[in-house]
Each structure stands twice: as C-alpha cells, then as structure tokens.
Amino acid sequence: MEFRTEIEVAPARFKISTDSKIMTVGSCFSEVIGGQLTDNKLQCLCNPYGTVFNPSSIFKLISHSLQNQPVFKHLMLENNGIWQHYDFHSKFYAHSKEELERELNLTHRKVNQFLRKANFLVITLGSSIVYQLKENSQIVSNCHKTPASNFKKEMLNVKEIILRFRSMYEALKMQNNKIKILLTVSPVRHTRETLQLNSVSKSILRTACYHLEQDFNDVHYFPSYEIMMDDLRDYRFYKADMIHPNEQAEQYIFEKFANTYFTEDLNGFLKEWNKVKMSLNHRPIQTDTPAHQKFLTDLLEKLDVLSKKIDVSNEIEIVRSQLIAA
C-alpha cells in the first residue's frame, strides 16, 4: 500500500553538465536551488538581484540587465539616510544616491556578462500579486516598509505574465540564442496575502508556466510547487514557521531537480564530490596524529584529481594549511 503520491517529473529536453553556467533568479526558493548548485561546484550566479517575488519585476530586471539600461533614478528612495531602490531587494542599500546607483548598475553589468555566456536561466515565480506606486503606476519589487497607502495592490493575470515573459525572452535570445529557461513556482506559501489569495496567485503562475512551456521549445517547467504540495504534504517537511520547506524538503526537491536535468557524468561527479565534502567537514579532536595527517594527505590527492574538473583551490588551501610539515 502506498501512503504518498510521488510526483513524476517530465523528462527534460536538455541537460545540465559539469561545465554549464546557470543563473537563478526570483523568489527565495531560487536561493535554495542556486545555493545547492554552488555548493556542488557548478558555475552559478545565484539570485543576483536578491529575492524578487513577482514575474513582472523579475522579467523587468533581466531585460534591463540585457539592455545595459541604467537604473531608474526616480524609483530610488531615501529613509533615515539610507538609499534603496523599488526595483531591488533591501540587501541593496547605500548612504548616498550615487553610491547606490553605482552598485545597482554594476549588478546589471554583472548579470549582462553572465547571461551572454550562460547555458541555463532558472526562474522561480513566487506570487502573482504586485504592488504599484500610486504616483506613477510603476510595479515595485520591494516596498521597503514604506506606508501601504503609497501602493495599490493588483493581481497579474496569465496574459500579462506571458506578454512580459515574451518581451524578456526576445531580449535574452538576442544576446544568447542557445540559453535554456527552466521555470518553477515557489513552494513557499505567501500567507501575508491570506491562504485563499495565495491559492489564486499560485494557480495563475502555474497556468502561465503551462502555456509558456507549450509555446517555447527551450522552456521547461520543473514542479517544485507540486512536489511540496502533493508529495511532501506533511508539516514535518516545513520549518517552524509552517510556511517554508525545511532542509530535508529542500534536499529532496533538489535531488528531483538533479535527476531531471543533470547528465549521468554530472550525477556521477556529485556522488564523488559529496564523499569529498563529508571528508572536508570532518572535525577531529586531535589534528596532529599520524592517522589524521594521512587522512589529510589522501584528501589532498582526491582534491588534486577533482581540480582537473572543477575549481577546488580554496579547499586545497584549507587542507594544506592543516598539514604538518615533515
């Protein structure tokens, strides 16, 4: 008797290999995927704009980076001597307008350079609900705790999301015709908007993703939302806030992701790399014993072999620093 409904992920039309370049962007779940990719030594630019929930802001930021468009100065705001920007996450701040402008334009250039050579763009959509500034009807990525009276709340519809995606897609393909796009809907519930509105919001995102996958041969949908809602439908897979997937759930979803998109060579490498990671995380009580020194020497040899495939220079330096000169 089966006591769970495991999600069968559709086979991918393209695969990620050890030399693939991947950018993740979108909601906080993009941080999870990007962090896992980086931790497993893949070349990943992880959520360069910070957390961005709504598709309109995600597509706008990517488009501006691709076009090397300077940030909109009229969307900068100052609060108690700190400057921020409505298009960007609150992690971007400065003590002057000019300093913030330089940092944000540098971020756009960094993304532009990466996307020109990237193989994959992973987009995690978090919410269909957007906030518009009343003064100019601009959709913002982050309200930065300014008064709610400054904004008008709206719900994007499927048509709007598809049109805005298409505009971003065309700009992306002009710069890099070979890049593939992986879409997913964040499994994190947005309870601030009520669970009822969260359900409506997620259904719009999922419907938009369905049509985008049908319309574009190089767009593929990964069901992280469905895996969390239907496969891991138990609160033991959530953090204490009962909203975010816990570490066990994140690892499970990433393993599904790897099984779907990674080549056999990459999956084989990951098994090898995970063994090395366990050795790197080993913390002995005594470090100067002959047994531990031999352990370090053997580990260094394994890292030297891996260095022909990936950059493990930091790990090699750490291990060498623990070796006692004979």
CSV table of C-alpha atoms in Angstrom, one decimal:
chain,number,residue,atom,x,y,z
A,1,MET,CA,0.0,0.0,0.0
A,2,GLU,CA,1.3,3.4,-1.0
A,3,PHE,CA,1.0,6.3,1.6
A,4,ARG,CA,2.2,9.1,-0.6
A,5,THR,CA,1.8,10.4,-4.2
A,6,GLU,CA,5.2,10.8,-5.7
A,7,ILE,CA,5.5,13.4,-8.5
A,8,GLU,CA,6.8,12.1,-11.8
A,9,VAL,CA,8.7,14.9,-13.4
A,10,ALA,CA,8.5,15.0,-17.2
A,11,PRO,CA,11.9,14.2,-18.9
A,12,ALA,CA,13.9,17.3,-19.8
A,13,ARG,CA,14.7,18.1,-23.4
A,14,PHE,CA,18.1,19.4,-22.3
A,15,LYS,CA,20.7,18.6,-19.6
A,16,ILE,CA,23.0,20.4,-17.3
A,17,SER,CA,26.6,19.3,-17.3
A,18,THR,CA,29.7,20.0,-15.2
A,19,ASP,CA,30.7,22.9,-17.4
A,20,SER,CA,27.3,24.5,-17.6
A,21,LYS,CA,26.8,28.1,-16.5
A,22,ILE,CA,23.5,28.7,-14.6
A,23,MET,CA,21.8,31.8,-13.3
A,24,THR,CA,18.9,31.6,-10.8
A,25,VAL,CA,16.5,34.4,-10.2
A,26,GLY,CA,13.3,35.0,-8.4
A,27,SER,CA,11.8,34.2,-5.0
A,28,CYS,CA,13.7,32.8,-2.0
A,29,PHE,CA,13.5,29.3,-3.4
A,30,SER,CA,15.9,30.5,-6.2
A,31,GLU,CA,18.4,31.0,-3.3
A,32,VAL,CA,17.8,27.3,-2.4
A,33,ILE,CA,18.4,26.0,-5.9
A,34,GLY,CA,21.3,28.4,-6.6
A,35,GLY,CA,22.9,27.6,-3.2
A,36,GLN,CA,22.7,23.8,-3.9
A,37,LEU,CA,24.2,24.3,-7.4
A,38,THR,CA,27.1,26.5,-6.0
A,39,ASP,CA,27.7,24.1,-3.1
A,40,ASN,CA,28.1,21.3,-5.7
A,41,LYS,CA,30.6,23.3,-7.6
A,42,LEU,CA,28.6,24.3,-10.6
A,43,GLN,CA,29.1,27.7,-12.1
A,44,CYS,CA,26.1,29.6,-10.8
A,45,LEU,CA,25.1,33.2,-10.4
A,46,CYS,CA,22.6,32.9,-7.6
A,47,ASN,CA,19.8,35.4,-7.3
A,48,PRO,CA,21.9,38.5,-8.2
A,49,TYR,CA,19.0,40.9,-7.6
A,50,GLY,CA,18.1,39.5,-4.3
A,51,THR,CA,14.7,38.0,-3.6
A,52,VAL,CA,12.1,39.0,-6.2
A,53,PHE,CA,8.6,37.5,-5.9
A,54,ASN,CA,6.5,38.7,-8.8
A,55,PRO,CA,7.1,37.8,-12.5
A,56,SER,CA,6.7,41.4,-13.7
A,57,SER,CA,9.7,42.6,-11.6
A,58,ILE,CA,11.8,39.5,-12.5
A,59,PHE,CA,11.3,40.0,-16.2
A,60,LYS,CA,11.9,43.7,-16.0
A,61,LEU,CA,15.2,43.3,-14.1
A,62,ILE,CA,16.5,40.7,-16.5
A,63,SER,CA,15.5,42.9,-19.5
A,64,HIS,CA,17.2,45.9,-18.1
A,65,SER,CA,20.4,43.9,-17.5
A,66,LEU,CA,20.4,42.5,-21.0
A,67,GLN,CA,20.0,46.0,-22.5
A,68,ASN,CA,22.6,47.6,-20.1
A,69,GLN,CA,19.9,50.0,-19.1
A,70,PRO,CA,20.8,52.4,-16.2
A,71,VAL,CA,18.6,52.1,-13.1
A,72,PHE,CA,15.6,54.3,-12.9
A,73,LYS,CA,16.6,57.2,-10.6
A,74,HIS,CA,13.0,58.1,-10.0
A,75,LEU,CA,12.5,54.8,-8.2
A,76,MET,CA,15.2,55.5,-5.6
A,77,LEU,CA,14.0,56.4,-2.1
A,78,GLU,CA,15.7,57.7,1.0
A,79,ASN,CA,14.8,56.8,4.5
A,80,ASN,CA,16.8,58.0,7.6
A,81,GLY,CA,19.9,58.5,5.5
A,82,ILE,CA,19.7,55.1,3.7
A,83,TRP,CA,19.1,54.9,0.0
A,84,GLN,CA,17.2,52.0,-1.6
A,85,HIS,CA,15.5,51.2,-4.9
A,86,TYR,CA,12.0,49.9,-5.5
A,87,ASP,CA,13.2,47.5,-8.2
A,88,PHE,CA,15.7,45.8,-5.9
A,89,HIS,CA,15.8,43.8,-2.7
A,90,SER,CA,16.5,45.6,0.6
A,91,LYS,CA,20.0,44.0,0.6
A,92,PHE,CA,21.0,46.7,-1.8
A,93,TYR,CA,21.4,50.0,0.1
A,94,ALA,CA,23.8,52.8,0.4
A,95,HIS,CA,24.4,56.1,2.2
A,96,SER,CA,24.2,58.2,-0.9
A,97,LYS,CA,22.1,58.1,-4.1
A,98,GLU,CA,25.3,58.0,-6.2
A,99,GLU,CA,26.8,55.1,-4.3
A,100,LEU,CA,23.6,53.0,-4.7
A,101,GLU,CA,23.3,53.9,-8.4
A,102,ARG,CA,26.9,52.6,-9.0
A,103,GLU,CA,26.2,49.4,-7.1
A,104,LEU,CA,23.0,48.6,-9.0
A,105,ASN,CA,24.4,49.4,-12.4
A,106,LEU,CA,27.3,47.2,-11.6
A,107,THR,CA,24.8,44.4,-10.8
A,108,HIS,CA,23.2,44.9,-14.2
A,109,ARG,CA,26.5,44.7,-15.9
A,110,LYS,CA,27.5,41.5,-14.0
A,111,VAL,CA,24.2,39.9,-15.0
A,112,ASN,CA,24.6,41.0,-18.6
A,113,GLN,CA,28.1,39.5,-18.9
A,114,PHE,CA,27.0,36.2,-17.3
A,115,LEU,CA,23.8,35.8,-19.3
A,116,ARG,CA,25.7,36.3,-22.6
A,117,LYS,CA,27.6,33.0,-21.9
A,118,ALA,CA,25.1,31.2,-19.7
A,119,ASN,CA,23.5,27.8,-20.6
A,120,PHE,CA,20.5,28.0,-18.3
A,121,LEU,CA,18.3,30.6,-16.6
A,122,VAL,CA,16.3,29.2,-13.7
A,123,ILE,CA,13.3,31.4,-12.8
A,124,THR,CA,11.3,30.8,-9.7
A,125,LEU,CA,8.0,32.7,-9.6
A,126,GLY,CA,6.7,33.4,-6.1
A,127,SER,CA,3.5,35.5,-6.4
A,128,SER,CA,1.1,37.0,-9.0
A,129,ILE,CA,0.3,39.8,-6.6
A,130,VAL,CA,2.0,43.1,-7.3
A,131,TYR,CA,2.2,46.5,-5.7
A,132,GLN,CA,2.0,49.6,-7.8
A,133,LEU,CA,3.2,53.0,-6.7
A,134,LYS,CA,0.1,55.3,-6.9
A,135,GLU,CA,2.1,58.3,-8.0
A,136,ASN,CA,3.3,56.7,-11.3
A,137,SER,CA,1.6,53.2,-11.5
A,138,GLN,CA,5.1,51.5,-11.5
A,139,ILE,CA,5.1,47.9,-10.2
A,140,VAL,CA,7.7,47.6,-7.5
A,141,SER,CA,9.8,44.6,-6.5
A,142,ASN,CA,10.0,45.7,-2.8
A,143,CYS,CA,8.0,48.2,-0.8
A,144,HIS,CA,10.9,48.7,1.6
A,145,LYS,CA,8.5,49.1,4.5
A,146,THR,CA,7.1,52.4,3.2
A,147,PRO,CA,3.5,53.3,4.0
A,148,ALA,CA,0.9,50.9,2.5
A,149,SER,CA,-1.1,54.0,1.4
A,150,ASN,CA,1.6,54.6,-1.2
A,151,PHE,CA,0.7,51.5,-3.1
A,152,LYS,CA,-2.2,49.9,-5.0
A,153,LYS,CA,-2.4,46.1,-4.8
A,154,GLU,CA,-3.2,44.2,-8.1
A,155,MET,CA,-3.2,40.6,-9.3
A,156,LEU,CA,-1.4,39.9,-12.6
A,157,ASN,CA,-3.3,37.7,-15.0
A,158,VAL,CA,-2.0,34.9,-17.1
A,159,LYS,CA,-2.0,37.0,-20.3
A,160,GLU,CA,0.0,39.8,-18.7
A,161,ILE,CA,2.6,37.3,-17.4
A,162,ILE,CA,3.0,35.7,-20.8
A,163,LEU,CA,3.4,39.0,-22.6
A,164,ARG,CA,6.0,40.3,-20.2
A,165,PHE,CA,7.9,37.0,-20.4
A,166,ARG,CA,7.9,37.1,-24.2
A,167,SER,CA,9.5,40.6,-24.1
A,168,MET,CA,12.2,39.4,-21.8
A,169,TYR,CA,12.7,36.2,-23.8
A,170,GLU,CA,13.2,38.1,-27.0
A,171,ALA,CA,15.8,40.4,-25.4
A,172,LEU,CA,17.6,37.3,-23.9
A,173,LYS,CA,17.7,35.4,-27.2
A,174,MET,CA,19.2,38.4,-29.0
A,175,GLN,CA,22.1,38.2,-26.6
A,176,ASN,CA,22.3,34.4,-26.2
A,177,ASN,CA,20.4,32.2,-28.6
A,178,LYS,CA,21.5,28.9,-27.0
A,179,ILE,CA,20.3,29.6,-23.5
A,180,LYS,CA,17.5,27.4,-22.0
A,181,ILE,CA,15.0,28.5,-19.4
A,182,LEU,CA,13.8,26.5,-16.5
A,183,LEU,CA,10.6,27.7,-14.8
A,184,THR,CA,9.3,26.8,-11.5
A,185,VAL,CA,6.7,28.0,-9.0
A,186,SER,CA,7.9,28.6,-5.5
A,187,PRO,CA,6.6,26.1,-2.9
A,188,VAL,CA,6.6,28.8,-0.2
A,189,ARG,CA,3.1,30.0,0.8
A,190,HIS,CA,2.6,33.7,0.9
A,191,THR,CA,0.3,33.8,3.9
A,192,ARG,CA,0.6,37.5,4.3
A,193,GLU,CA,-1.9,37.8,1.4
A,194,THR,CA,-4.1,35.1,3.1
A,195,LEU,CA,-4.1,31.4,2.1
A,196,GLN,CA,-7.1,32.0,-0.2
A,197,LEU,CA,-5.3,34.6,-2.3
A,198,ASN,CA,-2.2,32.6,-2.2
A,199,SER,CA,-4.1,29.7,-3.9
A,200,VAL,CA,-5.4,32.1,-6.6
A,201,SER,CA,-1.9,33.6,-7.1
A,202,LYS,CA,-0.1,30.3,-7.4
A,203,SER,CA,-2.8,29.0,-9.8
A,204,ILE,CA,-2.2,32.0,-12.1
A,205,LEU,CA,1.6,31.4,-12.0
A,206,ARG,CA,1.2,27.7,-12.7
A,207,THR,CA,-1.2,28.3,-15.7
A,208,ALA,CA,1.2,30.9,-17.1
A,209,CYS,CA,4.1,28.4,-16.9
A,210,TYR,CA,2.0,25.7,-18.6
A,211,HIS,CA,1.4,28.0,-21.6
A,212,LEU,CA,5.0,29.2,-21.7
A,213,GLU,CA,6.3,25.6,-21.8
A,214,GLN,CA,3.8,24.8,-24.6
A,215,ASP,CA,4.8,27.9,-26.6
A,216,PHE,CA,8.6,27.8,-26.4
A,217,ASN,CA,10.7,24.7,-27.2
A,218,ASP,CA,13.5,25.9,-25.0
A,219,VAL,CA,11.4,26.5,-21.9
A,220,HIS,CA,10.8,23.6,-19.4
A,221,TYR,CA,8.8,23.6,-16.2
A,222,PHE,CA,10.0,21.9,-13.0
A,223,PRO,CA,7.3,21.1,-10.5
A,224,SER,CA,8.8,22.1,-7.2
A,225,TYR,CA,5.5,23.5,-6.1
A,226,GLU,CA,3.6,20.3,-6.8
A,227,ILE,CA,6.3,18.2,-5.1
A,228,MET,CA,5.9,20.2,-2.0
A,229,MET,CA,2.1,20.4,-2.0
A,230,ASP,CA,1.3,16.8,-3.2
A,231,ASP,CA,4.3,14.6,-2.4
A,232,LEU,CA,5.6,16.2,0.8
A,233,ARG,CA,2.2,17.2,2.1
A,234,ASP,CA,3.1,16.9,5.8
A,235,TYR,CA,4.1,19.6,8.3
A,236,ARG,CA,7.2,17.6,9.2
A,237,PHE,CA,8.7,18.9,5.9
A,238,TYR,CA,8.3,22.5,7.0
A,239,LYS,CA,10.3,24.9,9.1
A,240,ALA,CA,9.0,26.2,12.4
A,241,ASP,CA,7.1,29.0,10.6
A,242,MET,CA,5.0,26.3,8.8
A,243,ILE,CA,5.5,28.2,5.5
A,244,HIS,CA,9.0,27.4,4.2
A,245,PRO,CA,10.2,23.9,3.3
A,246,ASN,CA,12.8,22.6,5.8
A,247,GLU,CA,16.2,21.4,4.9
A,248,GLN,CA,15.0,17.8,4.3
A,249,ALA,CA,12.4,19.0,1.9
A,250,GLU,CA,14.8,21.3,0.1
A,251,GLN,CA,17.3,18.5,-0.4
A,252,TYR,CA,14.5,16.1,-1.7
A,253,ILE,CA,13.4,18.7,-4.2
A,254,PHE,CA,16.9,19.4,-5.3
A,255,GLU,CA,17.5,15.6,-5.8
A,256,LYS,CA,14.5,15.5,-8.1
A,257,PHE,CA,15.9,18.5,-9.9
A,258,ALA,CA,19.3,16.8,-10.3
A,259,ASN,CA,17.7,13.6,-11.5
A,260,THR,CA,15.7,15.5,-14.1
A,261,TYR,CA,18.3,17.9,-15.5
A,262,PHE,CA,21.8,16.6,-14.7
A,263,THR,CA,23.8,14.4,-17.1
A,264,GLU,CA,25.0,11.0,-16.0
A,265,ASP,CA,28.5,12.3,-15.8
A,266,LEU,CA,27.4,15.2,-13.5
A,267,ASN,CA,25.4,12.9,-11.2
A,268,GLY,CA,28.4,10.6,-11.0
A,269,PHE,CA,30.6,13.6,-10.2
A,270,LEU,CA,28.2,14.7,-7.4
A,271,LYS,CA,28.4,11.3,-5.7
A,272,GLU,CA,32.2,11.6,-5.7
A,273,TRP,CA,32.1,15.3,-4.6
A,274,ASN,CA,29.7,14.5,-1.7
A,275,LYS,CA,32.1,12.0,-0.3
A,276,VAL,CA,34.9,14.6,-0.5
A,277,LYS,CA,32.6,17.2,1.2
A,278,MET,CA,32.0,14.8,4.0
A,279,SER,CA,35.8,14.5,4.5
A,280,LEU,CA,36.2,18.2,4.3
A,281,ASN,CA,33.6,18.7,7.0
A,282,HIS,CA,35.3,16.1,9.3
A,283,ARG,CA,36.4,17.8,12.6
A,284,PRO,CA,38.8,15.6,14.5
A,285,ILE,CA,39.6,16.1,18.2
A,286,GLN,CA,43.3,15.8,17.6
A,287,THR,CA,44.8,17.1,14.3
A,288,ASP,CA,48.4,16.3,14.8
A,289,THR,CA,48.1,12.5,14.9
A,290,PRO,CA,49.8,10.4,12.2
A,291,ALA,CA,46.3,8.9,11.3
A,292,HIS,CA,44.8,12.3,10.7
A,293,GLN,CA,47.8,13.6,8.8
A,294,LYS,CA,47.4,10.6,6.5
A,295,PHE,CA,43.7,11.3,6.2
A,296,LEU,CA,44.6,14.9,5.0
A,297,THR,CA,47.2,13.7,2.6
A,298,ASP,CA,44.7,11.3,1.0
A,299,LEU,CA,42.1,14.0,0.9
A,300,LEU,CA,44.5,16.3,-0.8
A,301,GLU,CA,45.2,13.7,-3.5
A,302,LYS,CA,41.4,13.4,-4.2
A,303,LEU,CA,41.2,17.2,-4.4
A,304,ASP,CA,44.1,17.3,-6.9
A,305,VAL,CA,42.2,14.8,-9.1
A,306,LEU,CA,39.0,16.9,-8.9
A,307,SER,CA,40.8,20.1,-9.7
A,308,LYS,CA,41.0,19.0,-13.3
A,309,LYS,CA,37.2,19.2,-13.5
A,310,ILE,CA,36.3,22.0,-11.0
A,311,ASP,CA,37.8,24.8,-9.0
A,312,VAL,CA,38.7,23.4,-5.6
A,313,SER,CA,41.6,25.8,-5.0
A,314,ASN,CA,40.1,27.1,-1.7
A,315,GLU,CA,39.5,23.6,-0.4
A,316,ILE,CA,43.1,22.6,-1.3
A,317,GLU,CA,44.5,25.6,0.5
A,318,ILE,CA,42.5,24.7,3.6
A,319,VAL,CA,43.7,21.1,3.7
A,320,ARG,CA,47.3,22.1,3.1
A,321,SER,CA,47.1,24.6,6.0
A,322,GLN,CA,46.3,21.7,8.3
A,323,LEU,CA,49.2,19.5,7.2
A,324,ILE,CA,52.2,19.5,9.5
A,325,ALA,CA,55.5,19.8,7.7
A,326,ALA,CA,57.6,16.7,7.9
